[in-house]
Short mmCIF file of C-alpha atoms in Angstrom, two decimals:
data_model
loop_
_atom_site.label_atom_id
_atom_site.label_comp_id
_atom_site.label_asym_id
_atom_site.label_seq_id
_atom_site.Cartn_x
_atom_site.Cartn_y
_atom_site.Cartn_z
CA UNK A 25 0.00 0.00 0.00
CA UNK A 26 2.82 2.36 0.86
CA UNK A 27 4.63 1.44 -2.36
CA UNK A 28 1.49 2.09 -4.40
CA UNK A 29 0.95 5.39 -2.57
CA UNK A 30 4.55 6.46 -3.14
CA UNK A 31 4.44 5.39 -6.77
CA UNK A 32 1.20 7.27 -7.35
CA UNK A 33 2.45 10.39 -5.64
CA UNK A 34 5.93 10.48 -7.14
CA UNK A 35 4.66 9.92 -10.66
CA UNK A 36 2.33 12.86 -10.07
CA UNK A 37 5.17 14.98 -8.66
CA UNK A 38 7.59 14.08 -11.47
CA UNK A 39 5.30 15.45 -14.15
CA UNK A 40 4.26 18.59 -12.29
CA UNK A 41 7.32 20.45 -13.48
CA UNK A 42 6.44 19.87 -17.14
CA UNK A 43 2.79 20.91 -17.18
CA UNK A 44 0.95 24.03 -16.19
CA UNK A 45 -2.38 22.39 -15.34
CA UNK A 46 -2.71 18.68 -16.20
CA UNK A 47 -6.28 17.92 -17.20
CA UNK A 48 -6.56 14.48 -15.61
CA UNK A 49 -5.26 15.58 -12.22
CA UNK A 50 -7.00 19.00 -12.31
CA UNK A 51 -9.23 18.74 -9.28
CA UNK A 52 -9.46 22.34 -8.23
CA UNK A 53 -13.17 22.31 -7.49
CA UNK A 54 -16.29 20.26 -7.94
CA UNK A 55 -18.57 22.16 -10.33
CA UNK A 56 -22.25 21.66 -10.97
CA UNK A 57 -21.85 19.61 -14.14
CA UNK A 58 -25.53 18.85 -14.53
CA UNK A 59 -26.49 22.45 -15.28
CA UNK A 60 -24.15 22.84 -18.25
CA UNK A 61 -24.99 19.91 -20.49
CA UNK A 62 -24.09 21.55 -23.80
CA UNK A 63 -21.03 23.49 -22.65
CA UNK A 64 -17.99 23.22 -24.89
CA UNK A 65 -14.65 22.67 -23.22
CA UNK A 66 -12.10 25.30 -24.11
CA UNK A 67 -8.75 23.54 -24.43
CA UNK A 68 -5.89 25.84 -23.46
CA UNK A 69 -3.05 26.12 -25.97
CA UNK A 70 0.02 24.45 -24.54
CA UNK A 71 3.11 23.58 -26.45
CA UNK A 72 3.89 20.44 -24.45
CA UNK A 73 2.10 17.10 -24.78
CA UNK A 74 -0.53 16.14 -22.23
CA UNK A 75 0.60 13.34 -19.93
CA UNK A 76 -1.77 11.56 -17.61
CA UNK A 77 -0.42 11.35 -14.12
CA UNK A 78 -2.74 8.87 -12.37
CA UNK A 79 -1.16 5.47 -12.06
CA UNK A 80 -4.27 3.28 -12.30
CA UNK A 81 -7.51 4.39 -13.92
CA UNK A 82 -9.58 1.44 -12.84
CA UNK A 83 -12.45 3.40 -11.28
CA UNK A 84 -14.21 1.52 -8.53
CA UNK A 85 -11.26 -0.84 -8.00
CA UNK A 86 -9.53 2.06 -6.26
CA UNK A 87 -12.01 1.64 -3.42
CA UNK A 88 -10.27 -1.63 -2.60
CA UNK A 89 -6.74 -2.58 -1.70
CA UNK A 90 -4.37 -4.58 -3.91
CA UNK A 91 -6.07 -8.01 -4.35
CA UNK A 92 -2.92 -9.68 -2.99
CA UNK A 93 -3.66 -8.09 0.40
CA UNK A 94 -7.22 -9.42 0.63
CA UNK A 95 -7.46 -11.90 3.52
CA UNK A 96 -4.20 -10.89 5.18
CA UNK A 97 -4.27 -10.04 8.88
CA UNK A 98 -1.37 -7.59 8.73
CA UNK A 99 -0.72 -5.19 5.86
CA UNK A 100 2.57 -3.28 6.05
CA UNK A 101 2.41 0.47 5.54
CA UNK A 102 5.05 3.19 5.62
CA UNK A 103 5.45 6.27 7.74
CA UNK A 104 2.95 9.13 7.71
CA UNK A 105 3.71 12.53 6.18
CA UNK A 106 5.20 14.95 8.71
CA UNK A 107 4.84 18.73 8.64
CA UNK A 108 8.53 19.36 8.10
CA UNK A 109 8.49 17.17 4.96
CA UNK A 110 5.28 18.72 3.68
CA UNK A 111 6.64 22.25 4.06
CA UNK A 112 9.22 21.45 1.38
CA UNK A 113 6.51 20.57 -1.17
CA UNK A 114 4.91 23.02 -3.58
CA UNK A 115 1.18 23.84 -3.50
CA UNK A 116 0.46 21.69 -6.57
CA UNK A 117 2.20 18.72 -4.95
CA UNK A 118 0.24 19.17 -1.73
CA UNK A 119 -2.97 19.41 -3.74
CA UNK A 120 -2.22 16.12 -5.52
CA UNK A 121 -1.11 14.44 -2.29
CA UNK A 122 -4.41 15.42 -0.73
CA UNK A 123 -6.31 13.45 -3.36
CA UNK A 124 -3.99 10.48 -3.08
CA UNK A 125 -4.64 10.44 0.68
CA UNK A 126 -8.36 10.96 0.09
CA UNK A 127 -8.56 7.87 -2.11
CA UNK A 128 -6.51 5.89 0.41
CA UNK A 129 -8.84 6.92 3.22
CA UNK A 130 -11.90 5.93 1.17
CA UNK A 131 -10.31 2.53 0.59
CA UNK A 132 -9.59 2.09 4.30
CA UNK A 133 -13.12 3.14 5.26
CA UNK A 134 -14.65 0.59 2.87
CA UNK A 135 -12.35 -2.06 4.32
CA UNK A 136 -13.32 -1.10 7.87
CA UNK A 137 -17.04 -1.26 7.10
CA UNK A 138 -16.71 -4.61 5.34
CA UNK A 139 -14.71 -6.01 8.27
CA UNK A 140 -17.47 -4.89 10.67
CA UNK A 141 -20.03 -6.52 8.39
CA UNK A 142 -18.17 -9.84 8.33
CA UNK A 143 -17.37 -9.62 12.08
CA UNK A 144 -13.66 -9.87 11.38
CA UNK A 145 -10.80 -7.66 12.55
CA UNK A 146 -9.70 -4.99 10.12
CA UNK A 147 -6.11 -5.59 8.95
CA UNK A 148 -3.76 -2.83 10.21
CA UNK A 149 -6.23 -0.16 11.40
CA UNK A 150 -3.35 2.21 12.22
CA UNK A 151 -3.27 3.14 8.52
CA UNK A 152 -6.45 5.18 8.99
CA UNK A 153 -4.91 7.28 11.76
CA UNK A 154 -1.78 7.81 9.68
CA UNK A 155 -3.80 9.07 6.71
CA UNK A 156 -5.97 11.31 8.86
CA UNK A 157 -2.95 12.86 10.57
CA UNK A 158 -1.19 13.43 7.26
CA UNK A 159 -4.27 15.17 5.84
CA UNK A 160 -4.49 17.34 8.95
CA UNK A 161 -0.85 18.31 8.54
CA UNK A 162 -1.39 19.24 4.86
CA UNK A 163 -4.19 21.57 5.99
CA UNK A 164 -1.92 23.02 8.65
CA UNK A 165 0.90 23.74 6.20
CA UNK A 166 -1.46 25.34 3.69
CA UNK A 167 -3.06 27.46 6.42
CA UNK A 168 0.40 28.62 7.51
CA UNK A 169 1.19 29.67 3.96
CA UNK A 170 -2.15 31.44 3.57
CA UNK A 171 -1.70 33.30 6.85
CA UNK A 172 1.80 34.41 5.86
CA UNK A 173 0.56 35.66 2.48
CA UNK A 174 -2.42 37.42 4.01
CA UNK A 175 -0.22 39.12 6.62
CA UNK A 176 2.06 40.43 3.90
CA UNK A 177 -0.77 41.59 1.66
CA UNK A 178 -3.31 42.93 4.13
CA UNK A 179 -1.81 42.78 7.62
CA UNK A 180 -4.62 40.54 8.93
CA UNK A 181 -4.09 37.02 10.25
CA UNK A 182 -7.57 35.50 10.11
CA UNK A 183 -9.59 35.33 6.89
CA UNK A 184 -12.83 36.26 8.63
CA UNK A 185 -13.12 39.92 9.76
CA UNK A 186 -13.86 40.46 13.45
CA UNK A 187 -13.17 42.64 16.48
CA UNK A 188 -13.13 42.63 20.28
CA UNK A 189 -16.53 43.54 21.68
CA UNK A 190 -18.19 43.73 25.10
CA UNK A 191 -21.45 41.98 25.80
CA UNK A 192 -24.21 43.16 28.14
CA UNK A 193 -22.57 41.24 31.05
CA UNK A 194 -19.30 43.13 30.71
CA UNK A 195 -17.37 40.21 29.22
CA UNK A 196 -14.95 40.98 26.36
CA UNK A 197 -14.95 38.48 23.50
CA UNK A 198 -13.82 38.20 19.84
CA UNK A 199 -16.83 38.89 17.65
CA UNK A 200 -16.59 37.16 14.23
CA UNK A 201 -18.42 39.02 11.48
CA UNK A 202 -20.94 37.21 9.33
CA UNK A 203 -21.90 37.76 5.69
CA UNK A 204 -25.36 39.23 5.21
CA UNK A 205 -27.32 40.30 2.10
CA UNK A 206 -28.58 43.38 4.02
CA UNK A 207 -26.66 46.09 5.92
CA UNK A 208 -26.46 45.88 9.75
CA UNK A 209 -28.82 48.78 10.42
CA UNK A 210 -31.67 46.92 8.60
CA UNK A 211 -31.05 43.70 10.55
CA UNK A 212 -33.81 43.68 13.23
CA UNK A 213 -32.42 40.79 15.29
CA UNK A 214 -28.88 42.22 15.26
CA UNK A 215 -30.13 45.62 16.36
CA UNK A 216 -31.70 44.06 19.46
CA UNK A 217 -28.25 42.75 20.55
CA UNK A 218 -26.40 44.95 23.03
CA UNK A 219 -22.61 45.33 22.60
CA UNK A 220 -22.18 47.58 25.63
CA UNK A 221 -22.79 47.28 29.37
CA UNK A 222 -24.47 49.62 31.80
CA UNK A 223 -22.54 51.18 34.74
CA UNK A 224 -23.99 48.81 37.39
CA UNK A 225 -22.11 45.90 35.74
CA UNK A 226 -18.66 47.30 36.70
CA UNK A 227 -18.96 45.84 40.21
CA UNK A 228 -19.53 42.35 38.76
CA UNK A 229 -16.55 42.72 36.40
CA UNK A 230 -14.35 43.34 39.46
CA UNK A 231 -15.83 40.24 41.15
CA UNK A 232 -15.15 38.16 38.05
CA UNK A 233 -11.53 39.36 37.91
CA UNK A 234 -11.15 38.50 41.60
CA UNK A 235 -12.55 35.01 40.96
CA UNK A 236 -10.10 34.45 38.12
CA UNK A 237 -7.09 35.65 40.16
CA UNK A 238 -8.08 33.49 43.13
CA UNK A 239 -8.38 30.44 40.89
CA UNK A 240 -4.93 31.11 39.42
CA UNK A 241 -3.42 31.56 42.88
CA UNK A 242 -5.06 28.28 43.98
CA UNK A 243 -3.61 26.35 41.05
CA UNK A 244 -0.16 27.86 41.64
CA UNK A 245 -0.12 27.01 45.35
CA UNK A 246 -1.36 23.47 44.61
CA UNK A 247 1.51 22.97 42.18
CA UNK A 248 3.97 24.27 44.81
CA UNK A 249 2.55 21.92 47.46
CA UNK A 250 2.85 18.91 45.11
CA UNK A 251 6.48 19.75 44.33
CA UNK A 252 7.23 20.09 48.06
CA UNK A 253 5.67 16.69 48.84
CA UNK A 254 7.59 15.02 46.01
CA UNK A 255 10.81 16.62 47.23
CA UNK A 256 10.13 15.30 50.73
CA UNK A 257 9.32 11.76 49.48
CA UNK A 258 12.09 11.42 46.89
CA UNK A 259 14.94 13.80 47.82
CA UNK A 260 17.44 11.70 45.83
CA UNK A 261 15.48 12.28 42.59
CA UNK A 262 15.54 16.09 42.83
CA UNK A 263 16.61 17.81 39.61
CA UNK A 264 20.19 19.09 39.80
CA UNK A 265 20.02 22.89 39.40
CA UNK A 266 22.99 24.38 37.55
CA UNK A 267 24.83 26.80 39.85
CA UNK B 8 -16.24 21.18 0.71
CA UNK B 9 -16.04 19.91 4.22
CA UNK B 10 -18.29 17.69 6.25
CA UNK B 11 -19.43 19.08 9.56
CA UNK B 12 -20.06 22.70 10.55
CA UNK B 13 -18.34 24.92 8.00
CA UNK B 14 -19.27 28.50 7.13
CA UNK B 15 -19.62 28.90 3.36
CA UNK B 16 -19.52 32.34 1.72
CA UNK B 17 -22.90 33.88 0.98
CA UNK B 18 -24.23 33.11 -2.48
CA UNK B 19 -26.35 35.56 -4.45
CA UNK B 20 -27.54 35.24 -8.04
CA UNK B 21 -24.72 36.07 -10.44
CA UNK B 22 -21.87 35.18 -8.05
CA UNK B 23 -19.07 33.01 -9.46
CA UNK B 24 -19.16 29.26 -8.81
CA UNK B 25 -17.76 28.39 -5.38
CA UNK B 26 -14.43 26.55 -5.72
CA UNK B 27 -13.12 24.43 -2.89
CA UNK B 28 -9.67 22.93 -2.77
CA UNK B 29 -9.01 19.77 -0.75
CA UNK B 30 -12.60 18.50 -0.16
CA UNK B 31 -13.06 16.86 3.21
CA UNK B 32 -15.76 14.41 2.03
CA UNK B 33 -15.20 10.67 2.15
CA UNK B 34 -17.26 7.91 0.57
CA UNK B 35 -17.48 4.38 1.94
CA UNK B 36 -18.44 1.63 -0.52
CA UNK B 37 -20.68 -0.82 1.35
CA UNK B 38 -22.06 -4.25 0.57
CA UNK B 39 -25.83 -3.82 0.00
CA UNK B 40 -28.01 -5.46 2.64
CA UNK B 41 -30.80 -5.96 0.11
CA UNK B 42 -29.82 -7.35 -3.36
CA UNK B 43 -29.41 -4.44 -5.76
CA UNK B 44 -29.41 -4.39 -9.61
CA UNK B 45 -26.06 -5.12 -11.21
CA UNK B 46 -25.21 -1.55 -12.15
CA UNK B 47 -25.99 -0.14 -8.68
CA UNK B 48 -23.24 0.63 -6.20
CA UNK B 49 -24.10 1.53 -2.60
CA UNK B 50 -22.14 4.20 -0.70
CA UNK B 51 -22.27 5.76 2.75
CA UNK B 52 -21.59 9.45 2.41
CA UNK B 53 -21.46 12.53 4.60
CA UNK B 54 -24.80 14.10 5.54
CA UNK B 55 -23.74 17.34 3.82
CA UNK B 56 -23.30 15.73 0.38
CA UNK B 57 -25.94 15.90 -2.34
CA UNK B 58 -26.49 13.58 -5.30
CA UNK B 59 -24.90 16.16 -7.60
CA UNK B 60 -21.83 16.21 -5.36
CA UNK B 61 -21.64 12.40 -5.43
CA UNK B 62 -21.85 12.34 -9.22
CA UNK B 63 -19.13 14.95 -9.63
CA UNK B 64 -16.96 13.30 -6.97
CA UNK B 65 -17.00 9.93 -8.70
CA UNK B 66 -16.59 11.34 -12.17
CA UNK B 67 -13.72 13.69 -11.38
CA UNK B 68 -11.74 11.85 -8.71
CA UNK B 69 -12.39 8.21 -9.64
CA UNK B 70 -13.19 8.65 -13.35
CA UNK B 71 -16.25 6.42 -12.99
CA UNK B 72 -19.16 7.10 -15.42
CA UNK B 73 -22.30 7.76 -13.39
CA UNK B 74 -25.77 7.97 -14.87
CA UNK B 75 -28.01 8.58 -11.82
CA UNK B 76 -27.63 8.91 -8.05
CA UNK B 77 -30.36 8.50 -5.44
CA UNK B 78 -29.83 9.33 -1.78
CA UNK B 79 -31.61 8.67 1.49
CA UNK B 80 -30.83 9.34 5.14
CA UNK B 81 -30.63 6.38 7.48
CA UNK B 82 -31.73 7.19 11.02
CA UNK B 83 -29.43 5.72 13.69
CA UNK B 84 -31.35 4.17 16.57
CA UNK B 85 -31.43 5.72 20.05
CA UNK B 86 -32.70 2.66 21.94
CA UNK B 87 -29.52 1.28 23.47
CA UNK B 88 -28.67 2.26 27.02
CA UNK B 89 -25.30 2.50 28.72
CA UNK B 90 -24.37 1.53 32.29
CA UNK B 91 -25.86 4.83 33.52
CA UNK B 92 -29.17 4.05 31.77
CA UNK B 93 -28.58 6.98 29.40
CA UNK B 94 -29.69 6.51 25.83
CA UNK B 95 -26.79 5.98 23.40
CA UNK B 96 -27.42 7.20 19.88
CA UNK B 97 -26.04 5.43 16.84
CA UNK B 98 -25.01 8.15 14.34
CA UNK B 99 -27.23 8.94 11.35
CA UNK B 100 -25.73 8.56 7.91
CA UNK B 101 -26.64 9.19 4.29
CA UNK B 102 -26.75 6.34 1.78
CA UNK B 103 -26.24 6.91 -1.94
CA UNK B 104 -27.31 4.42 -4.61
CA UNK B 105 -25.18 5.12 -7.69
CA UNK B 106 -26.15 3.67 -11.06
CA UNK B 107 -23.13 3.37 -13.30
CA UNK B 108 -23.19 4.62 -16.87
CA UNK B 109 -21.96 3.04 -20.11
CA UNK B 110 -23.48 -0.33 -19.18
CA UNK B 111 -20.87 -1.05 -16.49
CA UNK B 112 -21.70 -3.52 -13.74
CA UNK B 113 -20.30 -3.94 -10.25
CA UNK B 114 -20.30 -6.84 -7.84
CA UNK B 115 -19.04 -6.32 -4.28
CA UNK B 116 -15.96 -8.56 -3.94
CA UNK B 117 -15.04 -10.85 -1.07
CA UNK B 118 -12.36 -8.94 0.80
CA UNK B 119 -11.65 -11.69 3.34
CA UNK B 120 -11.01 -14.90 1.38
CA UNK B 121 -9.75 -17.82 3.44
CA UNK B 122 -6.06 -18.30 2.86
CA UNK B 123 -4.25 -21.61 3.45
CA UNK B 124 -1.35 -20.82 5.72
CA UNK B 125 1.64 -23.14 5.38
CA UNK B 126 3.75 -22.51 8.49
CA UNK B 127 7.51 -22.33 8.09
CA UNK B 128 9.41 -25.40 9.36
CA UNK B 129 10.91 -24.50 12.75
CA UNK B 130 8.45 -21.70 13.60
CA UNK B 131 6.23 -21.86 16.69
CA UNK B 132 3.04 -22.39 14.63
CA UNK B 133 4.58 -25.44 12.93
CA UNK B 134 5.65 -27.00 16.25
CA UNK B 135 2.20 -26.34 17.73
CA UNK B 136 0.48 -27.87 14.72
CA UNK B 137 2.64 -31.02 14.86
CA UNK B 138 2.04 -31.38 18.62
CA UNK B 139 -1.74 -31.07 18.21
CA UNK B 140 -1.71 -33.68 15.42
CA UNK B 141 0.24 -36.13 17.61
CA UNK B 142 -2.19 -35.62 20.51
CA UNK B 143 -5.17 -36.25 18.23
CA UNK B 144 -3.64 -39.50 16.93
CA UNK B 145 -2.93 -40.68 20.47
CA UNK B 146 -6.49 -40.09 21.61
CA UNK B 147 -8.22 -41.99 18.77
CA UNK B 148 -9.62 -45.38 19.90
CA UNK B 149 -8.42 -48.77 18.66
CA UNK B 150 -10.12 -49.32 15.23
CA UNK B 151 -10.41 -53.06 15.93
CA UNK B 152 -13.03 -52.36 18.66
CA UNK B 153 -15.46 -51.04 16.00
CA UNK B 154 -16.40 -47.77 17.72
CA UNK B 155 -17.12 -49.35 21.15
CA UNK B 156 -15.82 -47.21 24.02
CA UNK B 157 -13.21 -48.54 26.41
CA UNK B 158 -15.49 -48.29 29.50
CA UNK B 159 -16.70 -51.82 28.66
CA UNK B 160 -14.66 -54.95 28.68
CA UNK B 161 -11.32 -55.70 30.18
#
């Protein structure tokens, strides 16, 4: 499975340098095909030959593992993709890797469901976790890149506009803006919301701050007490402080 | 697209088509509980997917010709109780029945065929197997007695 994954991915990566946008692997969005039945496809004019990058084009067979692995109790799989390795890959490569991992996850989910159906253990279930983690890391790397670009271009970190606001209880929170078809002053429900607090709430803000500080002090003293007890019980295991 | 709670940008007539990179939707091919026609494939999909999404997904990612998709939502039961007598809900899921195009047929394969394992000579499994066979031979009765147990007689 790992070999097939690697083969699929590296064949995709090898060709990415040659093409601008390979048609077979162009998966940049799922459009509503049904509405445009008579649309003509405009083929872009490229000088280089089109090469198909997918290894196997067997359709529904990709929902299942290599037939040699059917019936095995243990299927060997390689390491998962780590963030430091993914950061070295280009956006196109990450995009293609995402779909490779997506297909792999679909295959593992079908296998899991079939194993439950037959009341048999699924061979090597750790593969699912590996794939999920790798996909999460791809998202992380791409978010990092987006945040960096956005900071340079606009100076904002998050894509959704927002601001710090007070509610009617005096609490300060990050208010995330929402997209509306009407302006805010015509929004009846929004106008009923209060983003300010009346003077009598100031007393309760002080009480809340006091509560928070007391809780922090409690946690700190508990930690100190635990350290003291450990020191008393195991003096020989005390960490050597560098003097 | 992503399954679960995701905020999509507002759509108004005339807006460009929403493009999503790295869709978070997964499809599980399942063996049908009730016999289905030969060109029908049964999937379990995310609750946020529509039949149009399923068709595009299979055509673009798997290159499978799809003629028609029908979907239904399967309600997960809430009858079971845990040790605290609280009701435990089985999650709901959406089922898609996909009819393949171009006259293709699909039969769900047997993913757990029984394999004959020949243990290596010298391994633990081989020694165990040989021991069990010897024990079985020892415990069989004398064939000359014709099936009569050894409680009787001398």
